[in-house]
PDB file of C-alpha atoms in Angstrom:
ATOM      1  CA  UNK A   1      75.201  96.581 113.215  1.00 55.00           C
ATOM      2  CA  UNK A   2      78.880  95.810 112.581  1.00 61.00           C
ATOM      3  CA  UNK A   3      80.899  94.828 115.608  1.00 73.00           C
ATOM      4  CA  UNK A   4      84.362  96.355 115.901  1.00 83.00           C
ATOM      5  CA  UNK A   5      87.144  93.804 116.271  1.00 92.00           C
ATOM      6  CA  UNK A   6      89.547  93.892 119.201  1.00 91.00           C
ATOM      7  CA  UNK A   7      92.582  94.673 116.977  1.00 91.00           C
ATOM      8  CA  UNK A   8      90.650  97.602 115.471  1.00 92.00           C
ATOM      9  CA  UNK A   9      89.734  98.895 118.928  1.00 94.00           C
ATOM     10  CA  UNK A  10      93.374  98.575 120.029  1.00 95.00           C
ATOM     11  CA  UNK A  11      94.603 100.462 116.958  1.00 94.00           C
ATOM     12  CA  UNK A  12      91.959 103.147 117.372  1.00 93.00           C
ATOM     13  CA  UNK A  13      92.897 103.714 121.024  1.00 95.00           C
ATOM     14  CA  UNK A  14      96.633 103.678 120.273  1.00 94.00           C
ATOM     15  CA  UNK A  15      96.190 106.124 117.405  1.00 91.00           C
ATOM     16  CA  UNK A  16      94.154 108.480 119.604  1.00 93.00           C
ATOM     17  CA  UNK A  17      96.961 108.497 122.184  1.00 94.00           C
ATOM     18  CA  UNK A  18      99.520 108.917 119.409  1.00 90.00           C
ATOM     19  CA  UNK A  19      97.619 111.868 117.915  1.00 88.00           C
ATOM     20  CA  UNK A  20      97.485 113.624 121.283  1.00 91.00           C
ATOM     21  CA  UNK A  21     100.934 112.870 122.694  1.00 92.00           C
ATOM     22  CA  UNK A  22     103.132 111.277 120.048  1.00 88.00           C
ATOM     23  CA  UNK A  23     104.742 107.832 120.188  1.00 87.00           C
ATOM     24  CA  UNK A  24     105.901 108.408 123.772  1.00 90.00           C
ATOM     25  CA  UNK A  25     102.270 108.566 124.915  1.00 92.00           C
ATOM     26  CA  UNK A  26     101.480 105.089 123.612  1.00 94.00           C
ATOM     27  CA  UNK A  27     101.991 102.424 126.256  1.00 94.00           C
ATOM     28  CA  UNK A  28     100.381  99.001 126.332  1.00 95.00           C
ATOM     29  CA  UNK A  29      98.824  99.800 129.704  1.00 95.00           C
ATOM     30  CA  UNK A  30      97.266 103.064 128.501  1.00 96.00           C
ATOM     31  CA  UNK A  31      95.959 101.445 125.325  1.00 95.00           C
ATOM     32  CA  UNK A  32      94.520  98.536 127.320  1.00 95.00           C
ATOM     33  CA  UNK A  33      92.809 100.952 129.739  1.00 95.00           C
ATOM     34  CA  UNK A  34      91.252 102.844 126.816  1.00 95.00           C
ATOM     35  CA  UNK A  35      89.987  99.630 125.210  1.00 94.00           C
ATOM     36  CA  UNK A  36      88.855  97.988 128.471  1.00 94.00           C
ATOM     37  CA  UNK A  37      91.142  94.955 128.271  1.00 95.00           C
ATOM     38  CA  UNK A  38      94.271  93.836 130.078  1.00 93.00           C
ATOM     39  CA  UNK A  39      97.678  94.865 128.722  1.00 92.00           C
ATOM     40  CA  UNK A  40      98.507  91.183 128.148  1.00 94.00           C
ATOM     41  CA  UNK A  41      95.463  90.835 125.872  1.00 93.00           C
ATOM     42  CA  UNK A  42      97.062  93.269 123.410  1.00 95.00           C
ATOM     43  CA  UNK A  43      99.903  90.811 122.852  1.00 94.00           C
ATOM     44  CA  UNK A  44      97.452  88.345 121.285  1.00 94.00           C
ATOM     45  CA  UNK A  45      97.133  90.815 118.405  1.00 95.00           C
ATOM     46  CA  UNK A  46     100.423  92.744 118.436  1.00 95.00           C
ATOM     47  CA  UNK A  47     103.655  91.042 119.531  1.00 95.00           C
ATOM     48  CA  UNK A  48     105.053  94.236 121.055  1.00 94.00           C
ATOM     49  CA  UNK A  49     104.714  98.021 121.247  1.00 93.00           C
ATOM     50  CA  UNK A  50     106.946  98.486 118.194  1.00 90.00           C
ATOM     51  CA  UNK A  51     104.604  96.341 116.076  1.00 92.00           C
ATOM     52  CA  UNK A  52     101.659  98.444 117.241  1.00 93.00           C
ATOM     53  CA  UNK A  53     103.486 101.680 116.374  1.00 90.00           C
ATOM     54  CA  UNK A  54     104.541 100.224 113.015  1.00 87.00           C
ATOM     55  CA  UNK A  55     100.922  99.402 112.202  1.00 90.00           C
ATOM     56  CA  UNK A  56      99.897 102.966 113.038  1.00 89.00           C
ATOM     57  CA  UNK A  57     102.648 104.280 110.741  1.00 83.00           C
ATOM     58  CA  UNK A  58     101.746 101.886 107.942  1.00 82.00           C
ATOM     59  CA  UNK A  59      98.117 102.927 108.233  1.00 85.00           C
ATOM     60  CA  UNK A  60      99.124 106.594 108.017  1.00 80.00           C
ATOM     61  CA  UNK A  61     101.224 105.933 104.877  1.00 74.00           C
ATOM     62  CA  UNK A  62      98.275 104.147 103.311  1.00 78.00           C
ATOM     63  CA  UNK A  63      95.917 106.957 104.304  1.00 78.00           C
ATOM     64  CA  UNK A  64      98.099 109.531 102.541  1.00 76.00           C
ATOM     65  CA  UNK A  65      98.498 107.250  99.522  1.00 72.00           C
ATOM     66  CA  UNK A  66      94.704 106.873  99.232  1.00 75.00           C
ATOM     67  CA  UNK A  67      94.275 110.659  99.265  1.00 71.00           C
ATOM     68  CA  UNK A  68      97.045 111.067  96.698  1.00 68.00           C
ATOM     69  CA  UNK A  69      95.680 108.265  94.559  1.00 67.00           C
ATOM     70  CA  UNK A  70      92.345 110.096  94.363  1.00 66.00           C
ATOM     71  CA  UNK A  71      94.259 112.848  92.519  1.00 59.00           C
ATOM     72  CA  UNK A  72      96.254 110.451  90.330  1.00 59.00           C
ATOM     73  CA  UNK A  73      93.925 110.775  87.371  1.00 61.00           C
ATOM     74  CA  UNK A  74      93.113 113.907  85.475  1.00 68.00           C
ATOM     75  CA  UNK A  75      94.297 115.752  82.436  1.00 80.00           C
ATOM     76  CA  UNK A  76      96.954 117.982  84.031  1.00 90.00           C
ATOM     77  CA  UNK A  77      99.837 116.096  85.671  1.00 92.00           C
ATOM     78  CA  UNK A  78     101.391 119.300  87.034  1.00 93.00           C
ATOM     79  CA  UNK A  79      98.142 120.135  88.856  1.00 91.00           C
ATOM     80  CA  UNK A  80      98.081 116.567  90.177  1.00 90.00           C
ATOM     81  CA  UNK A  81     101.660 116.885  91.466  1.00 91.00           C
ATOM     82  CA  UNK A  82     100.725 120.098  93.278  1.00 92.00           C
ATOM     83  CA  UNK A  83      97.615 118.391  94.696  1.00 89.00           C
ATOM     84  CA  UNK A  84      99.720 115.578  96.173  1.00 88.00           C
ATOM     85  CA  UNK A  85     102.009 118.090  97.852  1.00 92.00           C
ATOM     86  CA  UNK A  86      99.020 120.025  99.254  1.00 91.00           C
ATOM     87  CA  UNK A  87      97.719 116.798 100.782  1.00 88.00           C
ATOM     88  CA  UNK A  88     101.162 116.166 102.289  1.00 89.00           C
ATOM     89  CA  UNK A  89     101.064 119.595 103.940  1.00 94.00           C
ATOM     90  CA  UNK A  90      97.470 119.093 105.099  1.00 92.00           C
ATOM     91  CA  UNK A  91      98.427 115.794 106.692  1.00 89.00           C
ATOM     92  CA  UNK A  92     101.509 117.248 108.382  1.00 92.00           C
ATOM     93  CA  UNK A  93      99.519 120.071 109.960  1.00 94.00           C
ATOM     94  CA  UNK A  94      96.477 117.976 110.907  1.00 90.00           C
ATOM     95  CA  UNK A  95      98.435 114.999 112.301  1.00 89.00           C
ATOM     96  CA  UNK A  96     101.851 116.294 113.427  1.00 90.00           C
ATOM     97  CA  UNK A  97     102.784 113.335 115.643  1.00 88.00           C
ATOM     98  CA  UNK A  98     101.826 110.754 113.023  1.00 84.00           C
ATOM     99  CA  UNK A  99     103.593 112.792 110.347  1.00 85.00           C
ATOM    100  CA  UNK A 100     106.782 112.982 112.390  1.00 85.00           C
ATOM    101  CA  UNK A 101     106.770 109.276 113.169  1.00 82.00           C
ATOM    102  CA  UNK A 102     106.049 108.322 109.561  1.00 79.00           C
ATOM    103  CA  UNK A 103     108.419 110.738 107.837  1.00 80.00           C
ATOM    104  CA  UNK A 104     110.887 112.336 110.257  1.00 81.00           C
ATOM    105  CA  UNK A 105     111.922 109.747 112.839  1.00 79.00           C
ATOM    106  CA  UNK A 106     114.738 107.308 112.172  1.00 83.00           C
ATOM    107  CA  UNK A 107     113.312 103.778 112.122  1.00 77.00           C
ATOM    108  CA  UNK A 108     114.878 100.431 111.220  1.00 79.00           C
ATOM    109  CA  UNK A 109     111.889  99.546 109.022  1.00 78.00           C
ATOM    110  CA  UNK A 110     111.864 102.847 107.094  1.00 81.00           C
ATOM    111  CA  UNK A 111     111.998 102.541 103.339  1.00 86.00           C
ATOM    112  CA  UNK A 112     115.344 103.537 101.850  1.00 90.00           C
ATOM    113  CA  UNK A 113     116.051 105.399  98.638  1.00 93.00           C
ATOM    114  CA  UNK A 114     116.673 104.234  95.966  1.00 94.00           C
ATOM    115  CA  UNK A 115     116.299 100.449  96.421  1.00 96.00           C
ATOM    116  CA  UNK A 116     112.949 100.333  98.231  1.00 95.00           C
ATOM    117  CA  UNK A 117     111.495 103.038  96.022  1.00 94.00           C
ATOM    118  CA  UNK A 118     112.561 101.391  92.759  1.00 96.00           C
ATOM    119  CA  UNK A 119     110.998  98.168  94.082  1.00 96.00           C
ATOM    120  CA  UNK A 120     107.747 100.183  94.603  1.00 95.00           C
ATOM    121  CA  UNK A 121     107.616  99.514  98.354  1.00 91.00           C
ATOM    122  CA  UNK A 122     106.463 103.061  99.148  1.00 87.00           C
ATOM    123  CA  UNK A 123     102.718 103.535  98.714  1.00 83.00           C
ATOM    124  CA  UNK A 124     103.109 107.319  98.872  1.00 83.00           C
ATOM    125  CA  UNK A 125     106.131 107.729  96.615  1.00 88.00           C
ATOM    126  CA  UNK A 126     104.643 105.362  94.023  1.00 90.00           C
ATOM    127  CA  UNK A 127     101.816 107.813  93.402  1.00 87.00           C
ATOM    128  CA  UNK A 128     104.151 110.788  92.897  1.00 91.00           C
ATOM    129  CA  UNK A 129     106.476 108.713  90.698  1.00 94.00           C
ATOM    130  CA  UNK A 130     103.607 107.662  88.453  1.00 92.00           C
ATOM    131  CA  UNK A 131     102.421 111.246  88.026  1.00 92.00           C
ATOM    132  CA  UNK A 132     105.995 112.330  87.203  1.00 95.00           C
ATOM    133  CA  UNK A 133     106.148 109.583  84.538  1.00 96.00           C
ATOM    134  CA  UNK A 134     102.843 110.823  83.111  1.00 93.00           C
ATOM    135  CA  UNK A 135     104.103 114.432  83.058  1.00 95.00           C
ATOM    136  CA  UNK A 136     107.315 113.339  81.339  1.00 96.00           C
ATOM    137  CA  UNK A 137     105.327 111.312  78.800  1.00 95.00           C
ATOM    138  CA  UNK A 138     103.294 114.405  77.948  1.00 94.00           C
ATOM    139  CA  UNK A 139     106.442 116.500  77.581  1.00 95.00           C
ATOM    140  CA  UNK A 140     105.630 118.651  80.630  1.00 95.00           C
ATOM    141  CA  UNK A 141     108.662 117.691  82.732  1.00 96.00           C
ATOM    142  CA  UNK A 142     112.238 117.231  81.577  1.00 95.00           C
ATOM    143  CA  UNK A 143     113.659 113.812  80.951  1.00 95.00           C
ATOM    144  CA  UNK A 144     115.457 112.115  83.792  1.00 95.00           C
ATOM    145  CA  UNK A 145     114.955 109.434  86.379  1.00 97.00           C
ATOM    146  CA  UNK A 146     111.361 109.879  87.586  1.00 97.00           C
ATOM    147  CA  UNK A 147     112.333 108.517  91.023  1.00 97.00           C
ATOM    148  CA  UNK A 148     114.970 111.235  91.383  1.00 97.00           C
ATOM    149  CA  UNK A 149     112.405 113.876  90.448  1.00 97.00           C
ATOM    150  CA  UNK A 150     109.802 112.413  92.846  1.00 96.00           C
ATOM    151  CA  UNK A 151     112.392 112.399  95.654  1.00 96.00           C
ATOM    152  CA  UNK A 152     113.359 115.995  94.840  1.00 96.00           C
ATOM    153  CA  UNK A 153     109.713 117.080  95.116  1.00 95.00           C
ATOM    154  CA  UNK A 154     109.315 115.194  98.390  1.00 93.00           C
ATOM    155  CA  UNK A 155     112.524 116.608  99.871  1.00 95.00           C
ATOM    156  CA  UNK A 156     111.523 120.148  98.940  1.00 97.00           C
ATOM    157  CA  UNK A 157     108.026 119.845 100.402  1.00 96.00           C
ATOM    158  CA  UNK A 158     109.251 118.023 103.511  1.00 95.00           C
ATOM    159  CA  UNK A 159     111.997 120.566 104.118  1.00 96.00           C
ATOM    160  CA  UNK A 160     109.567 123.470 103.956  1.00 97.00           C
ATOM    161  CA  UNK A 161     107.161 121.729 106.321  1.00 96.00           C
ATOM    162  CA  UNK A 162     109.950 120.851 108.773  1.00 94.00           C
ATOM    163  CA  UNK A 163     111.173 124.459 108.788  1.00 96.00           C
ATOM    164  CA  UNK A 164     107.636 125.795 109.307  1.00 96.00           C
ATOM    165  CA  UNK A 165     106.934 123.376 112.156  1.00 93.00           C
ATOM    166  CA  UNK A 166     110.279 124.284 113.752  1.00 93.00           C
ATOM    167  CA  UNK A 167     109.201 127.944 113.883  1.00 95.00           C
ATOM    168  CA  UNK A 168     111.569 129.109 111.131  1.00 96.00           C
ATOM    169  CA  UNK A 169     108.809 131.061 109.384  1.00 97.00           C
ATOM    170  CA  UNK A 170     107.059 134.045 110.904  1.00 97.00           C
ATOM    171  CA  UNK A 171     104.037 133.319 108.680  1.00 97.00           C
ATOM    172  CA  UNK A 172     100.665 132.224 109.954  1.00 97.00           C
ATOM    173  CA  UNK A 173      99.328 129.009 108.419  1.00 97.00           C
ATOM    174  CA  UNK A 174      97.518 130.761 105.548  1.00 97.00           C
ATOM    175  CA  UNK A 175     100.566 132.764 104.541  1.00 98.00           C
ATOM    176  CA  UNK A 176     102.800 129.696 104.826  1.00 98.00           C
ATOM    177  CA  UNK A 177     100.446 127.714 102.580  1.00 97.00           C
ATOM    178  CA  UNK A 178     100.701 130.496 100.000  1.00 97.00           C
ATOM    179  CA  UNK A 179     104.503 130.471 100.227  1.00 98.00           C
ATOM    180  CA  UNK A 180     104.583 126.649 100.050  1.00 98.00           C
ATOM    181  CA  UNK A 181     102.465 126.598  96.871  1.00 95.00           C
ATOM    182  CA  UNK A 182     104.578 129.317  95.257  1.00 97.00           C
ATOM    183  CA  UNK A 183     107.836 127.574  96.187  1.00 97.00           C
ATOM    184  CA  UNK A 184     106.645 124.231  94.791  1.00 96.00           C
ATOM    185  CA  UNK A 185     105.496 126.031  91.642  1.00 95.00           C
ATOM    186  CA  UNK A 186     108.977 127.487  91.208  1.00 96.00           C
ATOM    187  CA  UNK A 187     110.555 124.078  91.672  1.00 96.00           C
ATOM    188  CA  UNK A 188     108.218 122.548  89.095  1.00 95.00           C
ATOM    189  CA  UNK A 189     108.927 125.420  86.692  1.00 94.00           C
ATOM    190  CA  UNK A 190     112.597 124.508  86.928  1.00 94.00           C
ATOM    191  CA  UNK A 191     111.799 120.873  86.175  1.00 93.00           C
ATOM    192  CA  UNK A 192     109.686 121.605  83.114  1.00 92.00           C
ATOM    193  CA  UNK A 193     110.977 120.538  79.746  1.00 80.00           C
TER     194      UNK A 193
END
């Protein structure tokens, strides 16, 4: 039987609080109570609350990137681009607090476009970029900076999700998903070569 490490237990408890209540619900005392340790014991593994929240965000980026990477290979790059954007929507709806913290909240450590993206510091954007490059190489998308195209796809998907979550659509989730797919399809049609 594998024994769970204390840092893993801390992260698991913090993420559970985060999932339920957002970043505001994560306090060192509440995490410590959930793990069965003292609040001071957390500081042996995480120097402060911000480091704990950053680790949760980094883990969520990596989780999305792993799902996207599973769709990186295949014969149709356009289908793969749509698959990555579906996963983005799935993640936003299943984990709204994590999604907001990772993608919608201003943070000092957030990756910045274009420098951080060109340096491949974004595990999520790297996947989309690489699929765009593949689509361009196969003559399916117009020529142009693949990072600009990847950012355009992200901004479009993120904007739709933000509007839906803000109540700007009267659609139920199923109807919104249909609209989202159609809208992304139209955007990709406009980017085709």
